Structure formats: structure tokens, C-alpha cells
Coordinates of C-alpha atoms and ligand atoms in Angstrom, one line a residue:
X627 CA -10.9 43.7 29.4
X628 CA -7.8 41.7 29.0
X629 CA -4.4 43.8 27.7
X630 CA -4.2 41.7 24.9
X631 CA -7.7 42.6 23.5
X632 CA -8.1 44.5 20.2
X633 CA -11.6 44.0 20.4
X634 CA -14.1 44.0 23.5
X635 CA -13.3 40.3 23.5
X636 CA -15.5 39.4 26.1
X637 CA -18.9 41.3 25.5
X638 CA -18.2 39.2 21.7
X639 CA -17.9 35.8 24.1
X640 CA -21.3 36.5 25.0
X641 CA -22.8 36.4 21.7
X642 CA -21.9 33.1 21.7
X643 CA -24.4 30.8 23.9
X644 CA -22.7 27.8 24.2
X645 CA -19.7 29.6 25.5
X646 CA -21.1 30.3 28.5
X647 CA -22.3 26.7 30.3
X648 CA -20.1 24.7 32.3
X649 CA -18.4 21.4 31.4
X650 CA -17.2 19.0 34.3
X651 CA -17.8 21.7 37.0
X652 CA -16.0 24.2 35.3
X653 CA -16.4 27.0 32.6
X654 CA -15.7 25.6 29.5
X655 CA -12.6 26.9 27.1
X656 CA -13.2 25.5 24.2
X657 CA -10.3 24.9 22.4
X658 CA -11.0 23.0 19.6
X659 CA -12.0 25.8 17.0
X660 CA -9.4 24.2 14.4
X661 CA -11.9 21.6 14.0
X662 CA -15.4 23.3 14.4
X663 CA -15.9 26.9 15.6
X664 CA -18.7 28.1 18.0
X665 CA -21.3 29.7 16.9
X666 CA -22.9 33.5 17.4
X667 CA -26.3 34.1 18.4
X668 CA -26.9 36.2 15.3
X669 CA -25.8 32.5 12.9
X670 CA -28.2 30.6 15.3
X671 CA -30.9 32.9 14.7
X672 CA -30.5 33.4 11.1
X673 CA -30.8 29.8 10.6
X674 CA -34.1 29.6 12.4
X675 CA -35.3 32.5 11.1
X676 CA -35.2 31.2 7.2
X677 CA -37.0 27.5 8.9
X678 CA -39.3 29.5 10.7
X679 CA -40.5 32.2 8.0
X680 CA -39.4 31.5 4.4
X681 CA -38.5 27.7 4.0
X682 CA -38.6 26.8 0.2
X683 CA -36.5 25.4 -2.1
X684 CA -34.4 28.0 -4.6
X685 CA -34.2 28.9 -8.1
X686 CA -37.9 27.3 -8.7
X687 CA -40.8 28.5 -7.4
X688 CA -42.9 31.5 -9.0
X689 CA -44.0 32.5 -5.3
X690 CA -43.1 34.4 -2.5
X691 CA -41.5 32.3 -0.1
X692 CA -39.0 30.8 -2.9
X693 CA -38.5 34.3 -4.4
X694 CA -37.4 35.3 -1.1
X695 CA -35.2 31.8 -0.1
X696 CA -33.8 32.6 -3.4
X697 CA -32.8 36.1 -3.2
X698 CA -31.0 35.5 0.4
X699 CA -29.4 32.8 -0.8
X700 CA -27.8 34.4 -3.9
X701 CA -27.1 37.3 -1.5
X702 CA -24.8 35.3 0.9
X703 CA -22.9 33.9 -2.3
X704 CA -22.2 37.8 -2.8
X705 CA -20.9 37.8 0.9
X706 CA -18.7 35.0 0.1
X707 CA -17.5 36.7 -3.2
X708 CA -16.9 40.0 -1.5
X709 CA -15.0 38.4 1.7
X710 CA -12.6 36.7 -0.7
X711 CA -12.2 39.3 -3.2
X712 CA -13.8 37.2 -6.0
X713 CA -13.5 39.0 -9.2
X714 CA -17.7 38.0 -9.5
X715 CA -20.3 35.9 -7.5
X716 CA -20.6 33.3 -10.4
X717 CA -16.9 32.1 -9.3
X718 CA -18.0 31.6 -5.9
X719 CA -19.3 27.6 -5.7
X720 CA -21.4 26.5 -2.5
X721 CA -20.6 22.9 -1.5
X722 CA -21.0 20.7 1.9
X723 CA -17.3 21.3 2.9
X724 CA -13.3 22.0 2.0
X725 CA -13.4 18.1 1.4
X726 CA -16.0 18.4 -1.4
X727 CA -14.5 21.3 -2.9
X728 CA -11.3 19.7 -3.6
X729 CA -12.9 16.7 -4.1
X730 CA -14.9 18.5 -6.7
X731 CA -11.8 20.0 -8.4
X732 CA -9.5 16.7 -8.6
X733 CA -12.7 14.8 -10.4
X734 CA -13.8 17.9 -12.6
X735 CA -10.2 19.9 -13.8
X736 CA -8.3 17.1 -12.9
X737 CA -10.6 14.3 -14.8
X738 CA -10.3 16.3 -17.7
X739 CA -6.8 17.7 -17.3
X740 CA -4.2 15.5 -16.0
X741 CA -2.9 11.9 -17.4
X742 CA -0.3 9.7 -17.5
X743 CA 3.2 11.0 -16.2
X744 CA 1.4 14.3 -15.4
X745 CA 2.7 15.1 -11.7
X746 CA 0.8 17.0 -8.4
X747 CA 2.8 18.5 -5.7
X748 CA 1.5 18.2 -2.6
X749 CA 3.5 18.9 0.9
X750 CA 3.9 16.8 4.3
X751 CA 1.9 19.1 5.9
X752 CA -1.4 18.5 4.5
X753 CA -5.0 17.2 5.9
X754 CA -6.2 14.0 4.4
X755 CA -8.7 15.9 2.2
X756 CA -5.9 17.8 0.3
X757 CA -3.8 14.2 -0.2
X758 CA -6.6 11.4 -0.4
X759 CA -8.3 13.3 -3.6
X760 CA -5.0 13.4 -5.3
X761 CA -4.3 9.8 -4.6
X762 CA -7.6 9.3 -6.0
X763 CA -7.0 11.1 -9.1
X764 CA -3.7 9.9 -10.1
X765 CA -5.4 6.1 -9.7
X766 CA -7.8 7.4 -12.6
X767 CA -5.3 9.3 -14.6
X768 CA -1.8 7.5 -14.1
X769 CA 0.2 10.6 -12.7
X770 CA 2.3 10.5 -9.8
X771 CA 2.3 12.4 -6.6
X772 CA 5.3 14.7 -5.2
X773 CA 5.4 16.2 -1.3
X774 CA 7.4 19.3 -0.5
X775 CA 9.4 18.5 2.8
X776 CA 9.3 20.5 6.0
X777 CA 12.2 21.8 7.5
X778 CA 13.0 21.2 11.3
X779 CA 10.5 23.1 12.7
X780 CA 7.9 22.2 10.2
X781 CA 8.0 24.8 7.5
X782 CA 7.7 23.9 4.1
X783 CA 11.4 23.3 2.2
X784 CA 11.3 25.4 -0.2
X785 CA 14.9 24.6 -1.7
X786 CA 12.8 21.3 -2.8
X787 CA 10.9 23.6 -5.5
X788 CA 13.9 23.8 -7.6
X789 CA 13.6 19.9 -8.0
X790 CA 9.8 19.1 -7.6
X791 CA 8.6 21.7 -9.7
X792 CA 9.0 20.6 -13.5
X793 CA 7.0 21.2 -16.8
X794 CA 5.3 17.8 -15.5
X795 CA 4.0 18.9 -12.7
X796 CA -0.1 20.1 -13.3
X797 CA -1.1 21.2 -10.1
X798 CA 0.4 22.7 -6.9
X799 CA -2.3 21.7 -4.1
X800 CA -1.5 23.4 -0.7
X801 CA -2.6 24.2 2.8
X802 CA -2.5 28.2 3.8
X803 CA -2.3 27.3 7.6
X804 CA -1.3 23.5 8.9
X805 CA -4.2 22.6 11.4
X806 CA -1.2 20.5 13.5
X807 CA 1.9 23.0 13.1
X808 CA 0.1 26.2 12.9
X809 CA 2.6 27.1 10.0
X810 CA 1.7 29.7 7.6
X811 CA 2.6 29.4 4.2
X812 CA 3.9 31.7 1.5
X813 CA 1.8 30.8 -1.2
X814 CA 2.2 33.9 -3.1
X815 CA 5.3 33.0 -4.0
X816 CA 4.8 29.3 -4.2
X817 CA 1.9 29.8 -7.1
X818 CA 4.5 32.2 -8.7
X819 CA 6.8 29.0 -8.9
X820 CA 4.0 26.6 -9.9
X821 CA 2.5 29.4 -12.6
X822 CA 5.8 29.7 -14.4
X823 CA 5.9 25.8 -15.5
X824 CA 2.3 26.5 -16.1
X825 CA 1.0 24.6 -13.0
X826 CA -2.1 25.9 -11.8
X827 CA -2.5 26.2 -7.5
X828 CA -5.2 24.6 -5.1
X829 CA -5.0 26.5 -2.0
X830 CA -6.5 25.1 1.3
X831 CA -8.5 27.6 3.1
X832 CA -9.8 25.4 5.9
X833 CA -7.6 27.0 8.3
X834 CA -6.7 30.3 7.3
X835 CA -9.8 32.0 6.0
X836 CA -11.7 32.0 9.2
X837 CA -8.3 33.1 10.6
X838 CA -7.1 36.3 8.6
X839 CA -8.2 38.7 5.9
X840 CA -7.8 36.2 2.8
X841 CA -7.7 37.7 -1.2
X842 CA -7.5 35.2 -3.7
X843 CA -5.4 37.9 -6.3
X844 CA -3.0 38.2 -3.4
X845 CA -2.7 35.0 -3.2
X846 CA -2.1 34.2 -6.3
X847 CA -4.1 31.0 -6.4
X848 CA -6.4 29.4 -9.4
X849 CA -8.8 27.2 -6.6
X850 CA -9.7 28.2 -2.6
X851 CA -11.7 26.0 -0.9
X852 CA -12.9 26.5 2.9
X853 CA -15.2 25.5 5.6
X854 CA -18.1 27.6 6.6
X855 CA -18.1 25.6 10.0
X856 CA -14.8 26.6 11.0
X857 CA -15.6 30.2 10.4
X858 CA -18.4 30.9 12.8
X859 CA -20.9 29.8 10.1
X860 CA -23.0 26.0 10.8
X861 CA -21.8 23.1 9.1
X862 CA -23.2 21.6 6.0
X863 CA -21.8 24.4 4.2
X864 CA -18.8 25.1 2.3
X865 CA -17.0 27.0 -0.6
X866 CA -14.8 26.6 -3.5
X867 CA -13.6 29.9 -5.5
X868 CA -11.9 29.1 -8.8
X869 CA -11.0 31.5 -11.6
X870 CA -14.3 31.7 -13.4
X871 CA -12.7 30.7 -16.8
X872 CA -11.4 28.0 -15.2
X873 CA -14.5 26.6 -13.8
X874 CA -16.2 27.6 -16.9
X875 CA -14.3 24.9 -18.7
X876 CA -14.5 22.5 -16.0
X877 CA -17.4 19.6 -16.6
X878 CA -19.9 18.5 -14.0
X879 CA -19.0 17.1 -10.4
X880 CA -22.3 16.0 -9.7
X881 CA -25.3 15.1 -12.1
X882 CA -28.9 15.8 -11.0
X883 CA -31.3 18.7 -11.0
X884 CA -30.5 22.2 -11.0
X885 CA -27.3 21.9 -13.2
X886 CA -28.9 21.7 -16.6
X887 CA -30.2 23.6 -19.4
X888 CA -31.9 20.7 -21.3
X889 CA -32.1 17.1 -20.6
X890 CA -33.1 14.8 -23.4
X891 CA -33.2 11.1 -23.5
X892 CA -30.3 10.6 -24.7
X893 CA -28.1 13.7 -22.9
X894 CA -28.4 16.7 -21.6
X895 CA -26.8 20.3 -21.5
X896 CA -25.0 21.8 -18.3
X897 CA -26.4 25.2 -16.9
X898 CA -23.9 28.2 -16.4
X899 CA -21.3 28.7 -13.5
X900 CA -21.5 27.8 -10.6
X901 CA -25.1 26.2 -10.9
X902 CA -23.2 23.4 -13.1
X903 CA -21.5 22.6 -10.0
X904 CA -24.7 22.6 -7.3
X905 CA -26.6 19.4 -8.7
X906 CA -29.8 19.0 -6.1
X907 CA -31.3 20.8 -3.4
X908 CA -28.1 22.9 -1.6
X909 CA -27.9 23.8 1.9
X910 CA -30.1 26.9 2.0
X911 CA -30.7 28.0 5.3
X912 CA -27.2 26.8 5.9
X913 CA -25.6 29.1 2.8
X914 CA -27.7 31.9 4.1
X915 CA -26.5 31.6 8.0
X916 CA -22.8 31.2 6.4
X917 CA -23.6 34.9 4.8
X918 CA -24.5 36.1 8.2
X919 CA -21.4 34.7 9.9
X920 CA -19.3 36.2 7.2
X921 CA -21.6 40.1 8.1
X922 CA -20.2 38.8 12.3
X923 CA -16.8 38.1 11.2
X924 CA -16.6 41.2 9.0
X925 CA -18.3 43.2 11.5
X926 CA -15.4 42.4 13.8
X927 CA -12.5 42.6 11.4
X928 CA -10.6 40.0 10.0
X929 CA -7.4 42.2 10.2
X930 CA -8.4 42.6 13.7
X931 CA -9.1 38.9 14.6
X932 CA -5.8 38.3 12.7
X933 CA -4.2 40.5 14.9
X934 CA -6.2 39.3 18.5
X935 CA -5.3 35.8 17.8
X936 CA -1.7 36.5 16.9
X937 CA -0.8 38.3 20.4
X938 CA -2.8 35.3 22.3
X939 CA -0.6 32.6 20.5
X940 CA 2.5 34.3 21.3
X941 CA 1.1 34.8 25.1
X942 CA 0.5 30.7 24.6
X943 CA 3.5 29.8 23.6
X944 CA 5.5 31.7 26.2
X945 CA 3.0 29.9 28.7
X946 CA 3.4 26.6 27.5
X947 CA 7.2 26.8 27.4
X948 CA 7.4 26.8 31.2
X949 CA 5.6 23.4 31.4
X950 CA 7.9 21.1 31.7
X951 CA 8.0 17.6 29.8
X952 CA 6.4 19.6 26.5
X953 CA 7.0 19.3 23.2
X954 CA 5.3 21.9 20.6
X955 CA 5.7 21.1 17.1
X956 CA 5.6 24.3 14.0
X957 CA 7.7 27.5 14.2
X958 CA 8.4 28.6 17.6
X959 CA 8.6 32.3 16.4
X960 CA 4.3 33.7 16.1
X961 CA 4.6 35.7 13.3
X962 CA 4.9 32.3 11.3
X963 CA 1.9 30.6 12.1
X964 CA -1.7 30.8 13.4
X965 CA -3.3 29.8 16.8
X966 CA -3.5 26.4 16.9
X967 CA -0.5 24.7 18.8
X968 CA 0.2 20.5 18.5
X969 CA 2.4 19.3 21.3
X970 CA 3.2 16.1 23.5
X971 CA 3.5 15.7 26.9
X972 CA 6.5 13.0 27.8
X973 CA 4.9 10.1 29.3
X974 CA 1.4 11.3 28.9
X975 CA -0.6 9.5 25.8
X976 CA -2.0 12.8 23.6
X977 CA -5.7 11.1 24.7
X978 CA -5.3 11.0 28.5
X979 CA -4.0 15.0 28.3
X980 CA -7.2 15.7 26.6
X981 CA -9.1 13.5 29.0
X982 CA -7.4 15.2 32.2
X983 CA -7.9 18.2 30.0
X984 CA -11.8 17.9 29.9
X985 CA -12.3 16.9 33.4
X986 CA -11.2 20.4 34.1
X987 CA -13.2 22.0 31.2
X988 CA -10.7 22.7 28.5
X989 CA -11.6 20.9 25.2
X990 CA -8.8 20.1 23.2
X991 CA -8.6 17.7 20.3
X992 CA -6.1 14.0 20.4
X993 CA -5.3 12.7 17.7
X994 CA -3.6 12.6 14.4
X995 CA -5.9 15.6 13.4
X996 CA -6.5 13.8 10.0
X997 CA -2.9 14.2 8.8
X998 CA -1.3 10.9 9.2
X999 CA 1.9 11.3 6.9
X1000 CA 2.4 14.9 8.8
X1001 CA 3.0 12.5 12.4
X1002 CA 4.9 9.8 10.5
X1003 CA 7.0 12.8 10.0
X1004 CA 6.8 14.0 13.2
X1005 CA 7.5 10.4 14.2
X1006 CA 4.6 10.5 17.1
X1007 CA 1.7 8.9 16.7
X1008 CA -0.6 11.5 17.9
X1009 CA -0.2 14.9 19.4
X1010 CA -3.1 17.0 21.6
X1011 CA -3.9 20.1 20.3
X1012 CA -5.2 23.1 21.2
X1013 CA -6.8 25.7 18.5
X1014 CA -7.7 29.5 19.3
X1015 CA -10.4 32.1 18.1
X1016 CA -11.9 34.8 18.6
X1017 CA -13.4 34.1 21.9
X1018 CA -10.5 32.4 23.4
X1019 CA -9.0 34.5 26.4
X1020 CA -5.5 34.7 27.9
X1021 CA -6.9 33.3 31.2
X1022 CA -8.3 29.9 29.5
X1023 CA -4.4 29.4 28.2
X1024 CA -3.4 29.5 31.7
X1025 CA -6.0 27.1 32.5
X1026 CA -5.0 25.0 29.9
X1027 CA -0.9 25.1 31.4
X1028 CA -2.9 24.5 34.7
X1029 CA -4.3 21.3 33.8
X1030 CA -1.2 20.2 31.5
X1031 CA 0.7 20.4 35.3
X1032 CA -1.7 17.9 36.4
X1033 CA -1.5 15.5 33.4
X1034 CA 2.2 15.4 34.2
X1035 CA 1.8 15.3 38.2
X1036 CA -0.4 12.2 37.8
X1037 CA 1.3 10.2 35.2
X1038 CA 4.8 11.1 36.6
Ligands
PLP1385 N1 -8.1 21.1 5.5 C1 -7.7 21.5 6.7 C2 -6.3 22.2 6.8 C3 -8.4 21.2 7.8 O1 -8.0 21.6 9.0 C4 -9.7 20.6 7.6 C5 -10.5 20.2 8.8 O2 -10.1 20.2 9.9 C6 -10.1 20.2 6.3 C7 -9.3 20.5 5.3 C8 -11.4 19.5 6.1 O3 -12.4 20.3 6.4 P1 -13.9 19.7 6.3 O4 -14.0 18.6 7.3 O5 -14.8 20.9 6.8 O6 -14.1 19.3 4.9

């Protein structure tokens, strides 16, 4: 067992299967979790368990089979509810993905809330899903978009509250954890700001709830919206908590089945929270493996994994400051940020490191990582990146400083 673990961190490794094949001759270290996380036997299994013994679609059937679909399914929205210390199940929304959750809120409460010379603050740091909405949204309405700046090693500037933050502004929409800097943010206080011009806050999960214990009333926040993909759970599956009086006075996303009372020829009537949100058939099997990842993560400890992932991203970036030629973007002190770590090699395009990277069995991600205004910031065009969990072990950093030697050797 490694000195850093908190956990037995590599009897967990071998609950997950894919973790333990080789990639180009050598073990994989996957270390891409930022953008999808591996899965645990226990999810796999739970997913073909419900295909395999009680397949049927929910909330219709008088038999046995849908009774019992049903019933799991509505119990893994109680997981979700519990894990993010929703005040009841009925605020707890199941949806493909963080992108449709937001998506969902800027057509729903901000359709019906925002118009012209109404203002959103966004910040440089966010993923395309928490900007392109927005953009979307002030198109329909007429308001205007504002982006809190980042400082020099990319935390938000919070100074620019003082100016950003007016009666105007309707919504504070926000990332808890960049996926490119790592940084975490203080939302607490930042939906203190926002609540006190009456602003309400959209936090971004994506990164942060598979990551750390996460409490919406200690956050502060009025929306979360996360991944079940990212979080050990398969993908197809997401989840956006709101306040439930909030989402109570929030009109359709979607039309379709499921979400009525009453349809007539002429209109219908919308069925209570959250089923007025889930129009069609959702993603049962899917919601009901995300319950089971949730049981695997909570059976481990999210103050725990919180605390593993912390001491491995400081052991990284003491690592990764003795290669030479590398730049890491995001707070260079730990305590500020979370496990995944954007950087660029001098002379090395962000795709070949990954390339080099793979031959040797490290899987990293090149890219912009969906956050194009963050790297016009940054002024790079790309950056690699490397993203921890729970399974990641000290010795697959070293391999990954190992093979960023050889990306600079060659290309040198
Ligand atoms: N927000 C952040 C911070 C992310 O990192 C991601 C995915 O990488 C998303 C949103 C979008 O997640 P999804 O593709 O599951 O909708």
C-alpha cells in the first residue's frame, strides 16, 4: 500500500476491470477521469442486472417487472438526494448530462425570468456547456453576458464582483472545480454576493461532485447540475438539483409523455416536480446503476476520496515541477484546486505529449478541454492534461513524468 493511501487504494483498483488490461505493452494509467471516469464492477453489474431481470419501462405498468423498475429507480433519485443533501427527492431532476441540466435551466427559469438588459455573470473559467446556454438565452431574451476574470494563476478575481454584480444581474452561473486549472472556487461566498442583489446561482458540479463531499445548503447555491459518468456511474445519466420552489415555478423543458396531468386537444396540464421535467422514457437502468455508484462512492468516503486525491495532486505537482520545459496552469499551492493538472510542454504540441503519452500507456486528454475562451486567456491553444481519481496511484504520476522526459528528449 502506497504511503499516500487513505484507503486500500489498490484492492479498490481491482474492482474496476478495465483498469487492469494493458495499452501499448504497458499497464494502462488512465488519466483522463476529468472527462469520463472508470467504472466499478458493482455499476457494471447493476446495469446488467436491471437488462437481465426487470427491464420495463417506469411509472406505468400495473405488473411486476415495472413495479419493481419503478421502485429502483425512484430509490436511486433518493441516493442522489441524500448524497447532495437535497432538502427532498422531488428536487432532485434526472437528465442525460451537466449539459442538459443547465441547458434545461437557461430555457425553463431563464425563458420565463430574464429579458432585455437583464445581465448573467459567467467567469473565464468555464466549460462550453456553462457559457453556450447563456449565449443562447440572452439571443432569446436580449440580456447581456458578464465574465469574472482570473487572476495570474487562474483563480477567479473576485475584486471584479464589486463591479459585475448589479441589481441587473439575474443569475450567477459558475463552475465549483475548472476541468483545465483544477481551481476550486468559493462559491459560498460568491452566491452570498449574487443573493444580496437578488441573483439567483447555477453551480457546475461536473467536476467537483464526484470529487469531494458536496451540500447544496453549504454551498449556497439555487441549481447543481453534475455528470453521473464522471462519478463512477455510466453515461447517459445526469442530474440537476434546484430549490424545489424554484423548479416548482419553472415551466416545461421538454414536451412528451410522462410530464402531464391531462392532455386535451387544445392543451394540456404539467404533472408535479420533477416528472414535469423527465418528458419520455429516462435512462432507467442507467439512473439506477448511477444509485449504485453513488452506494461505491459513499461506501468509500467522499471526505476520504477528497482527501486521497488531494495528497496525490500535491505528490504530482512536486513531480511535475522537476520536468523541465513545463508549464502548469491553476494555483500552484494543492489546497486550492482538485486533481486535474493542464500544462504545456515547450516545443511539444499538447497532441504529440498525449500521443508519446499513450504509446507508453498513460491516457491523458489534448485539447482545449471544451473551454475555448479559458485558452484564449491562457493565450495557448491547447494544453495536455492529466485528471486523477480514486484509482490513480503515485507510481502512474511518475510514469506520466517518465514519459513527459521522452516527449521532450524526442522533440528537443
Ligand atoms: N462542466 C464541466 C466543468 C465539465 O468538465 C464538463 C465535462 O467535461 C461538463 C460541464 C459537461 O459534462 P457533460 O459532457 O457530461 O454534459
Amino acid at each position: 500500500m502506497s504511503p499516500l493511501t487513505q484507503f486500500d487504494v489498490l484492492a479498490l483498483r481491482r474492482e474496476f476491470p478495465i483498469l487492469q488490461q494493458e495499452v501499448n505493452g504497458h499497464r494502462l494509467a488512465f488519466l483522463d477521469s476529468g472527462a469520463s471516469s472508470q467504472k466499478p464492477r458493482v455499476v457494471i453489474d447493476c446495469l446488467e442486472d436491471y437488462y437481465r431481470r426487470f427491464n420495463a419501462n417506469v411509472h406505468r405498468g400495473v405488473y411486476k417487472l415495472s413495479e419493481e423498475a419503478t421502485f429502483a429507480f425512484e430509490r436511486a433519485r433518493g441516493k442522489v438526494a441524500r448524497f447532495v443533501g437535497a432538502a427532498s427527492h422531488r428536487e432532485i431532476v434526472f437528465v442525460r448530462n451537466t449539459t442538459e441540466a443547465i441547458n434545461l435551466v437557461a430555457y425553463s427559469w431563464g425563458g420565463a425570468n430574464l429579458g432585455p438588459g437583464d445581465r448573467i455573470l459567467l467567469t473565464l473559467m468555464e466549460h462550453h456547456s456553462n457559457i453556450v446556454p447563456w449565449q443562447m438565452l440572452a439571443e432569446r431574451t436580449g440580456a447581456h453576458l458578464d465574465y469574472i476574470g482570473l487572476d495570474g494563476e487562474g483563480r477567479l478575481a473576485l475584486e471584479e464582483l464589486d463591479t459585475k454584480l448589479s441589481e441587473r444581474t439575474k443569475l450567477v452561473a459558475l463552475t465549483q472545480q475548472s476541468n483545465v486549472l483544477g481551481t476550486i472556487n468559493p462559491v459560498r461566498l460568491i452566491a452570498e454576493r449574487a443573493h444580496a442583489v437578488g441573483a439567483k446561482v447555477l453551480v457546475d458540479g461536473a467536476q467537483s461532485v464526484p470529487h469531494m463531499p458536496v451540500a447544496v445548503k453549504e454551498l449556497g447555491c439555487d441549481f447543481l447540475a453534475f455528470s453521473g459518468h464522471k462519478m463512477c456511474g455510466p453515461t447517459g445519466i445526469g442530474v440537476l438539483w434546484a430549490k424545489r420552489e424554484l423548479l416548482e415555478a419553472m415551466p416545461p423543458f421538454l414536451g412528451g409523455g410522462s410530464m402531464i396531468k391531462l392532455v386535451e386537444l387544445d392543451h394540456s396540464t404539467y404533472a408535479d416536480v420533477p416528472t414535469r421535467f423527465e418528458a419520455g422514457t429516462p435512462a432507467i437502468g442507467e439512473a439506477i446503476a448511477l444509485g449504485e455508484a453513488i452506494d461505491f462512492l459513499s461506501g468509500v468516503g467522499m471526505a476520504a476520496i477528497h482527501h486521497y486525491e488531494c495528497e496525490l495532486l500535491a505528490y504530482a505537482l512536486d513531480r511535475l515541477s522537476e520536468v523541465g520545459g513545463l508549464t502548469i496552469y491553476g494555483p500552484s499551492t494543492p489546497v486550492e484546486r482538485g486533481a486535474a493538472i493542464s500544462f504545456t510542454l515547450d516545443g511539444v504540441h499538447p497532441h504529440d505529449v498525449a500521443a508519446i503519452l499513450d504509446s507508453e500507456g498513460v491516457a491523458v486528454r489534448a485539447g482545449h478541454h471544451c473551454t475555448q475562451p479559458l485558452h484564449h486567456h491562457l493565450d495557448v491553444p491547447a494544453t495536455t492534461r492529466a485528471s486523477f481519481y480514486i484509482y490513480n496511484l503515485a507510481e502512474e504520476v511518475d510514469r506520466l513524468a517518465v514519459g513527459l522526459e521522452k516527449a521532450r528528449k524526442l522533440f528537443a
